[in-house]
Amino acid sequence: MEYGILRFKEPERDTSRKIIHVDMDAFYASVAIRENPALRGQPVIIARHPKENGGRGVVATASYEARKYGVHSAMSAKKALELCPDGVFVPADFDLYRAVSAQIHDIFRRYTDIIQPLSLDEAYLDVTHNKKEIQSGTLIARAILRDIYQELKLTSSAGVSYNKFLAKLASDYKKPAGLTVVPPSKSHEFLMALEIDKFTGVGEKTLEKMHDFDIYTGQDLYDKTELELSKRFGKLGHSLFRRVRGIDDRPVEVERERKSLGKERTFQKDITRDEEVIQFLRYISNEVDATLQAKEMHGKTVVLKVRYRDFETYTRRKTRLNYIENAEEIFSIAYDLWQDIGAAERGVRLLGVTLTNLDPIYFENIPLPLWPQKRTQEDKRD
């Protein structure tokens, strides 16, 4: 009696949606160059010059000219200056970035209200059913990039596909000012050729494990069974098994009421000095504040999260009676918490700052009686 080979049915894809991921190109630096055209073509670094603040400070972003020298976001400004001595340092202007981000979202809303912001400079859009009744997601993406450039004089990149995972990969494929479309018929070919570190969740440590398991490309990943990947990588393995098959059913989530908002930074190389921790705490606090302001929220509790190289993780929180209103207050509280639990010599793998107990910021116009007024008969009856 012959026994056939047991084959498992491939999971099915939902290819009915049209998803766009829009990502602004070097957003903060591009806005600075727009405001000061004399900076065009120069290596612009968004950070205070280290000579102005004793070597402290962190790079928020850098122009593509500066990136050629190896400068990147979250790098210390001092290191950026070493790599790019001719770099032009421009202090961050988060009020301006928030205002420009609001203009970008106004453009998005011409086409759809199903928008999921990821930060000031990127968002997912579901245009399956859109306000313009345009059947092609590609045409809508092209129109959005055109509108942003014509009206705001900024370039952006977009990815178009049938799910969020592929759309985000695609938006990064031809930066800057690129438009990449991954239709269902081309998704397998697109994913097979990708380097494995392009897949969400594959960081530096996981990349080493992938290589140890002879996985270097999407094709190598695809050739592994779900059981093999799950046994070796746990939940991430199960997720990657689906992603490499072009499966991602996550909806584009329109903003709901937020109870907390935070940012985390995982470091490729563990940081071991208090000075570095302070730099990153300040940078992350600025990021949290920028997002809070964009969403017009404020809160009362700061939560600090620290993960060390041995993966031990600690969280501490502090609550104020009044609302915390700006980045400096967030940083000050986070720094106090760090002094309670911090031990940089252990090697810090991750830092996170979160603001909780959030409420919307309401602005009310309340008429105040500045002088006595005559009471009418009707007033007297009340």
Coordinates of C-alpha atoms in Angstrom, one line a residue:
M1 CA 0.0 0.0 0.0
E2 CA 1.4 3.3 -1.0
Y3 CA 1.1 6.3 1.2
G4 CA 1.0 9.8 -0.5
I5 CA 2.9 12.7 0.9
L6 CA 0.9 14.7 3.4
R7 CA 0.5 18.3 2.1
F8 CA -1.0 21.1 4.1
K9 CA -3.3 23.6 2.4
E10 CA -1.8 27.1 2.0
P11 CA -3.6 29.7 4.0
E12 CA -5.9 32.0 1.9
R13 CA -5.2 35.6 1.2
D14 CA -7.7 38.4 1.4
T15 CA -6.8 40.5 -1.7
S16 CA -10.0 42.6 -1.8
R17 CA -8.6 45.8 -0.1
K18 CA -6.7 48.7 -1.5
I19 CA -4.2 50.0 1.1
I20 CA -1.7 52.9 0.8
H21 CA 1.2 53.6 3.1
V22 CA 2.5 57.2 2.8
D23 CA 5.8 58.1 4.3
M24 CA 7.3 61.6 4.0
D25 CA 10.9 61.8 2.8
A26 CA 13.3 62.9 5.6
F27 CA 10.4 64.9 6.9
Y28 CA 11.9 67.2 9.5
A29 CA 14.9 67.9 7.3
S30 CA 12.8 68.5 4.3
V31 CA 10.6 71.0 6.1
A32 CA 13.7 72.8 7.3
I33 CA 15.1 73.0 3.8
R34 CA 11.7 74.2 2.5
E35 CA 11.8 77.0 5.1
N36 CA 15.4 77.9 4.2
P37 CA 16.2 77.1 0.5
A38 CA 19.8 78.0 1.1
L39 CA 20.1 74.6 2.9
R40 CA 19.2 72.7 -0.3
G41 CA 21.8 70.2 -1.3
Q42 CA 23.6 70.4 2.0
P43 CA 23.9 67.7 4.7
V44 CA 21.2 68.9 7.0
I45 CA 21.1 67.3 10.5
I46 CA 18.1 68.0 12.7
A47 CA 19.6 68.5 16.2
R48 CA 21.2 71.2 18.2
H49 CA 24.9 71.6 17.4
P50 CA 26.9 69.7 20.0
K51 CA 29.1 72.7 20.6
E52 CA 26.1 74.6 21.8
N53 CA 25.0 72.2 24.5
G54 CA 28.2 70.5 25.7
G55 CA 27.9 67.5 23.4
R56 CA 24.4 66.5 24.4
G57 CA 21.5 66.0 22.0
V58 CA 20.2 63.4 19.6
V59 CA 19.6 63.5 15.9
A60 CA 15.9 63.6 15.0
T61 CA 16.5 63.0 11.3
A62 CA 18.9 63.9 8.6
S63 CA 18.7 64.8 4.9
Y64 CA 19.7 62.2 2.4
E65 CA 23.0 64.1 1.8
A66 CA 23.8 63.7 5.5
R67 CA 22.8 60.0 5.4
K68 CA 25.6 59.3 2.9
Y69 CA 28.0 59.9 5.8
G70 CA 26.2 57.4 8.0
V71 CA 24.2 59.9 10.0
H72 CA 20.8 58.6 11.1
S73 CA 18.0 59.3 13.6
A74 CA 18.6 58.6 17.3
M75 CA 22.4 58.9 16.8
S76 CA 24.1 61.3 19.2
A77 CA 24.7 64.7 17.7
K78 CA 28.3 64.5 18.8
K79 CA 28.7 61.3 16.7
A80 CA 26.9 62.9 13.8
L81 CA 29.4 65.7 13.8
E82 CA 32.3 63.3 13.8
L83 CA 30.9 61.5 10.8
C84 CA 29.9 64.6 9.0
P85 CA 32.0 67.6 10.0
D86 CA 30.4 69.8 7.4
G87 CA 26.9 69.0 8.5
V88 CA 24.5 71.8 9.0
F89 CA 22.8 71.4 12.4
V90 CA 19.2 72.8 12.6
P91 CA 17.3 72.7 15.9
A92 CA 14.0 70.8 15.7
D93 CA 10.8 72.8 15.4
F94 CA 8.0 70.5 16.5
D95 CA 5.3 73.1 16.4
L96 CA 6.1 73.6 12.7
Y97 CA 6.2 69.8 12.1
R98 CA 2.8 69.3 13.7
A99 CA 1.3 72.1 11.6
V100 CA 2.7 70.6 8.4
S101 CA 1.5 67.1 9.4
A102 CA -2.0 68.5 9.9
Q103 CA -1.9 69.9 6.3
I104 CA -0.8 66.5 5.0
H105 CA -3.7 64.8 6.8
D106 CA -6.1 67.3 5.3
I107 CA -4.9 66.1 1.9
F108 CA -5.5 62.5 3.0
R109 CA -9.0 63.2 4.0
R110 CA -9.9 64.4 0.5
Y111 CA -9.7 60.8 -0.5
T112 CA -10.7 58.7 2.6
D113 CA -11.5 59.0 6.3
I114 CA -10.0 55.6 7.0
I115 CA -6.6 56.8 8.1
Q116 CA -4.2 55.3 10.7
P117 CA -1.4 57.7 11.6
L118 CA 1.8 56.1 12.7
S119 CA 3.7 59.3 13.5
L120 CA 3.7 62.9 12.2
D121 CA 5.2 61.8 8.9
E122 CA 3.5 58.5 8.0
A123 CA 0.1 56.8 7.8
Y124 CA -1.9 54.0 6.4
L125 CA -5.0 54.8 4.2
D126 CA -7.7 52.3 3.2
V127 CA -9.0 53.5 -0.1
T128 CA -11.0 50.4 -1.0
H129 CA -14.1 52.6 -0.9
N130 CA -13.0 56.2 -1.3
K131 CA -14.6 59.7 -1.6
K132 CA -13.5 60.1 -5.2
E133 CA -14.9 56.8 -6.2
I134 CA -11.6 55.9 -8.0
Q135 CA -11.2 52.2 -8.5
S136 CA -7.4 52.3 -8.7
G137 CA -5.4 52.6 -5.5
T138 CA -2.3 53.5 -7.6
L139 CA -4.1 56.5 -9.1
I140 CA -5.1 57.7 -5.7
A141 CA -1.6 57.3 -4.3
R142 CA -0.2 59.2 -7.3
A143 CA -2.7 62.0 -6.7
I144 CA -1.8 62.2 -3.0
L145 CA 1.9 62.5 -3.7
R146 CA 1.2 65.1 -6.3
D147 CA -1.0 67.1 -4.0
I148 CA 1.6 67.1 -1.2
Y149 CA 4.3 68.2 -3.5
Q150 CA 2.3 70.9 -5.3
E151 CA 0.8 72.4 -2.2
L152 CA 3.4 71.8 0.5
K153 CA 6.6 71.6 -1.6
L154 CA 7.6 68.4 0.1
T155 CA 8.3 64.9 -1.4
S156 CA 6.9 61.7 -0.1
S157 CA 6.9 58.0 -1.0
A158 CA 4.0 55.6 -1.1
G159 CA 3.4 51.9 -1.3
V160 CA 0.2 50.4 -2.6
S161 CA -1.0 46.8 -2.0
Y162 CA -3.8 44.8 -0.6
N163 CA -2.6 44.8 3.0
K164 CA -0.6 46.9 5.5
F165 CA 2.5 44.8 5.6
L166 CA 3.1 44.9 1.8
A167 CA 2.1 48.6 1.5
K168 CA 4.7 49.6 4.2
L169 CA 7.4 47.4 2.6
A170 CA 6.6 49.0 -0.8
S171 CA 6.7 52.6 0.4
D172 CA 10.4 52.1 1.5
Y173 CA 11.3 50.4 -1.8
K174 CA 12.1 53.4 -3.9
K175 CA 12.7 56.3 -1.5
P176 CA 12.8 59.2 -1.9
A177 CA 9.8 60.4 -4.0
G178 CA 9.0 56.8 -5.0
L179 CA 5.7 55.0 -5.7
T180 CA 5.8 51.2 -5.6
V181 CA 2.8 49.0 -6.3
V182 CA 2.6 45.3 -5.2
P183 CA -0.6 43.8 -6.7
P184 CA -1.7 40.3 -5.6
S185 CA -0.2 38.8 -8.8
K186 CA 3.2 40.2 -8.0
S187 CA 3.4 39.8 -4.3
H188 CA 5.0 36.4 -4.2
E189 CA 7.8 37.5 -6.6
F190 CA 8.3 40.7 -4.6
L191 CA 8.5 38.9 -1.2
M192 CA 10.8 36.1 -2.4
A193 CA 13.5 38.5 -3.5
L194 CA 13.5 40.5 -0.2
E195 CA 16.4 40.3 2.2
I196 CA 15.2 38.7 5.4
D197 CA 16.0 41.8 7.5
K198 CA 13.3 43.7 5.6
F199 CA 10.6 41.7 7.3
T200 CA 9.0 43.3 10.3
G201 CA 10.2 41.8 13.6
V202 CA 13.6 40.7 12.2
G203 CA 16.1 42.8 14.2
E204 CA 19.8 42.4 14.7
K205 CA 19.6 39.5 17.2
T206 CA 16.8 37.6 15.2
L207 CA 18.8 38.2 12.0
E208 CA 21.7 36.2 13.4
K209 CA 19.3 33.3 14.3
M210 CA 17.8 33.5 10.9
H211 CA 21.2 33.1 9.3
D212 CA 22.0 30.2 11.6
F213 CA 18.8 28.6 10.2
D214 CA 20.0 29.2 6.6
I215 CA 17.3 32.0 6.1
Y216 CA 18.7 34.9 4.1
T217 CA 15.8 35.9 1.8
G218 CA 12.1 35.7 1.5
Q219 CA 12.5 32.6 -0.6
D220 CA 14.5 30.9 2.2
L221 CA 11.8 31.8 4.7
Y222 CA 9.0 30.6 2.4
D223 CA 10.7 27.2 2.1
K224 CA 10.4 26.6 5.9
T225 CA 7.3 25.0 7.3
E226 CA 5.1 26.7 9.9
L227 CA 6.1 24.1 12.5
E228 CA 9.8 24.7 11.9
L229 CA 9.4 28.5 12.2
S230 CA 7.2 28.3 15.2
K231 CA 9.5 25.9 17.0
R232 CA 12.6 28.1 16.3
F233 CA 11.1 31.6 16.6
G234 CA 7.8 31.2 18.6
K235 CA 5.0 33.7 17.8
L236 CA 7.3 35.6 15.4
G237 CA 7.8 32.4 13.4
H238 CA 4.0 32.0 13.0
S239 CA 3.7 35.6 11.9
L240 CA 6.5 35.4 9.4
F241 CA 5.1 32.2 7.9
R242 CA 2.0 34.2 7.0
R243 CA 3.7 37.4 6.1
V244 CA 6.0 35.7 3.5
R245 CA 2.8 34.4 1.9
G246 CA 1.4 37.9 1.6
I247 CA -1.1 37.5 4.4
D248 CA -1.9 40.4 6.8
D249 CA -5.5 40.8 7.8
R250 CA -5.0 43.8 10.2
P251 CA -7.4 46.6 9.5
V252 CA -6.5 50.2 9.0
E253 CA -7.6 51.4 12.4
V254 CA -9.1 54.8 12.6
E255 CA -8.0 56.6 15.7
R256 CA -9.8 55.6 18.8
E257 CA -9.8 57.2 22.2
R258 CA -6.3 56.7 23.6
K259 CA -5.7 55.8 27.2
S260 CA -1.9 55.9 26.8
L261 CA 0.7 57.0 24.3
G262 CA 4.3 56.1 24.2
K263 CA 7.5 55.5 22.2
E264 CA 10.2 52.9 22.6
R265 CA 13.7 52.7 21.2
T266 CA 15.5 49.3 20.8
F267 CA 19.3 49.8 20.3
Q268 CA 21.3 47.8 17.8
K269 CA 24.2 48.1 20.3
D270 CA 23.5 48.2 24.0
I271 CA 24.2 51.6 25.6
T272 CA 26.3 51.6 28.7
R273 CA 26.7 55.2 29.8
D274 CA 24.3 57.4 31.7
E275 CA 25.0 60.3 29.2
E276 CA 23.7 58.2 26.4
V277 CA 20.6 57.2 28.4
I278 CA 19.9 60.9 29.1
Q279 CA 20.2 61.8 25.4
F280 CA 17.8 59.1 24.3
L281 CA 15.3 59.9 27.1
R282 CA 15.2 63.5 26.0
Y283 CA 14.8 62.4 22.3
I284 CA 12.0 59.9 23.1
S285 CA 10.3 62.5 25.4
N286 CA 10.2 64.9 22.4
E287 CA 8.7 62.2 20.2
V288 CA 6.0 61.5 22.7
D289 CA 5.2 65.2 23.1
A290 CA 5.1 65.7 19.4
T291 CA 2.5 62.9 19.0
L292 CA 0.5 64.1 22.0
Q293 CA 0.3 67.6 20.5
A294 CA -0.7 66.3 17.1
K295 CA -3.5 64.4 18.8
E296 CA -4.4 67.3 21.1
M297 CA -4.0 65.1 24.2
H298 CA -2.3 65.5 27.6
G299 CA -1.9 63.2 30.6
K300 CA -0.8 62.9 34.2
T301 CA 1.3 59.8 34.5
V302 CA 4.8 59.1 33.0
V303 CA 5.9 55.5 32.7
L304 CA 9.5 54.6 32.1
K305 CA 10.4 51.2 30.6
V306 CA 14.0 49.8 30.7
R307 CA 15.2 46.5 29.3
Y308 CA 18.8 45.3 29.9
R309 CA 21.0 43.1 27.7
D310 CA 19.9 40.1 29.7
F311 CA 16.3 41.0 28.8
E312 CA 15.3 41.8 32.4
T313 CA 12.7 44.5 32.0
Y314 CA 11.6 47.1 34.6
T315 CA 8.8 49.7 34.5
R316 CA 8.3 52.6 36.9
R317 CA 5.6 55.3 36.9
K318 CA 5.0 58.7 38.5
T319 CA 1.7 60.6 38.5
R320 CA 1.3 64.3 38.8
L321 CA -1.8 66.1 40.2
N322 CA -1.8 68.5 37.2
Y323 CA -1.5 67.7 33.5
I324 CA 2.0 67.3 32.1
E325 CA 2.1 69.9 29.3
N326 CA 5.4 69.6 27.4
A327 CA 8.4 67.5 26.5
E328 CA 10.6 69.0 29.2
E329 CA 8.2 67.9 31.9
I330 CA 8.0 64.4 30.4
F331 CA 11.8 64.2 30.2
S332 CA 12.2 65.5 33.8
I333 CA 9.9 62.9 35.2
A334 CA 11.4 60.1 33.1
Y335 CA 14.9 61.1 34.2
D336 CA 13.8 61.0 37.9
L337 CA 12.5 57.5 37.3
W338 CA 15.7 56.5 35.6
Q339 CA 17.7 57.6 38.7
D340 CA 15.5 55.3 40.8
I341 CA 16.0 52.1 38.7
G342 CA 18.8 52.9 36.1
A343 CA 22.0 50.9 35.8
A344 CA 23.6 51.8 32.5
E345 CA 26.6 49.6 33.2
R346 CA 24.3 46.6 32.8
G347 CA 23.8 47.4 29.1
V348 CA 20.5 49.0 28.1
R349 CA 18.8 47.3 25.2
L350 CA 15.5 49.2 25.2
L351 CA 14.2 52.5 26.6
G352 CA 10.5 53.5 26.5
V353 CA 8.6 56.5 27.7
T354 CA 4.8 56.5 27.9
L355 CA 2.2 59.0 29.1
T356 CA -1.0 57.6 30.5
N357 CA -4.2 59.0 32.1
L358 CA -4.8 60.8 28.9
D359 CA -7.6 63.3 28.2
P360 CA -8.3 65.5 25.2
I361 CA -7.2 69.1 25.4
Y362 CA -10.3 71.3 25.3
F363 CA -10.2 75.0 24.4
E364 CA -13.3 76.8 25.5
N365 CA -14.4 80.4 24.9
I366 CA -16.2 81.5 28.1
P367 CA -17.8 84.9 28.0
L368 CA -16.9 86.9 31.1
P369 CA -19.0 89.8 32.4
L370 CA -16.6 92.7 32.4
W371 CA -19.1 95.3 33.5
P372 CA -22.6 95.2 35.1
Q373 CA -25.4 94.7 32.6
K374 CA -29.0 95.8 32.9
R375 CA -31.3 93.0 33.6
T376 CA -34.3 92.5 31.3
Q377 CA -37.7 91.6 32.5
E378 CA -37.1 88.1 31.2
D379 CA -33.9 87.8 33.2
K380 CA -35.7 88.8 36.3
R381 CA -38.3 86.1 35.8
D382 CA -35.5 83.5 35.6

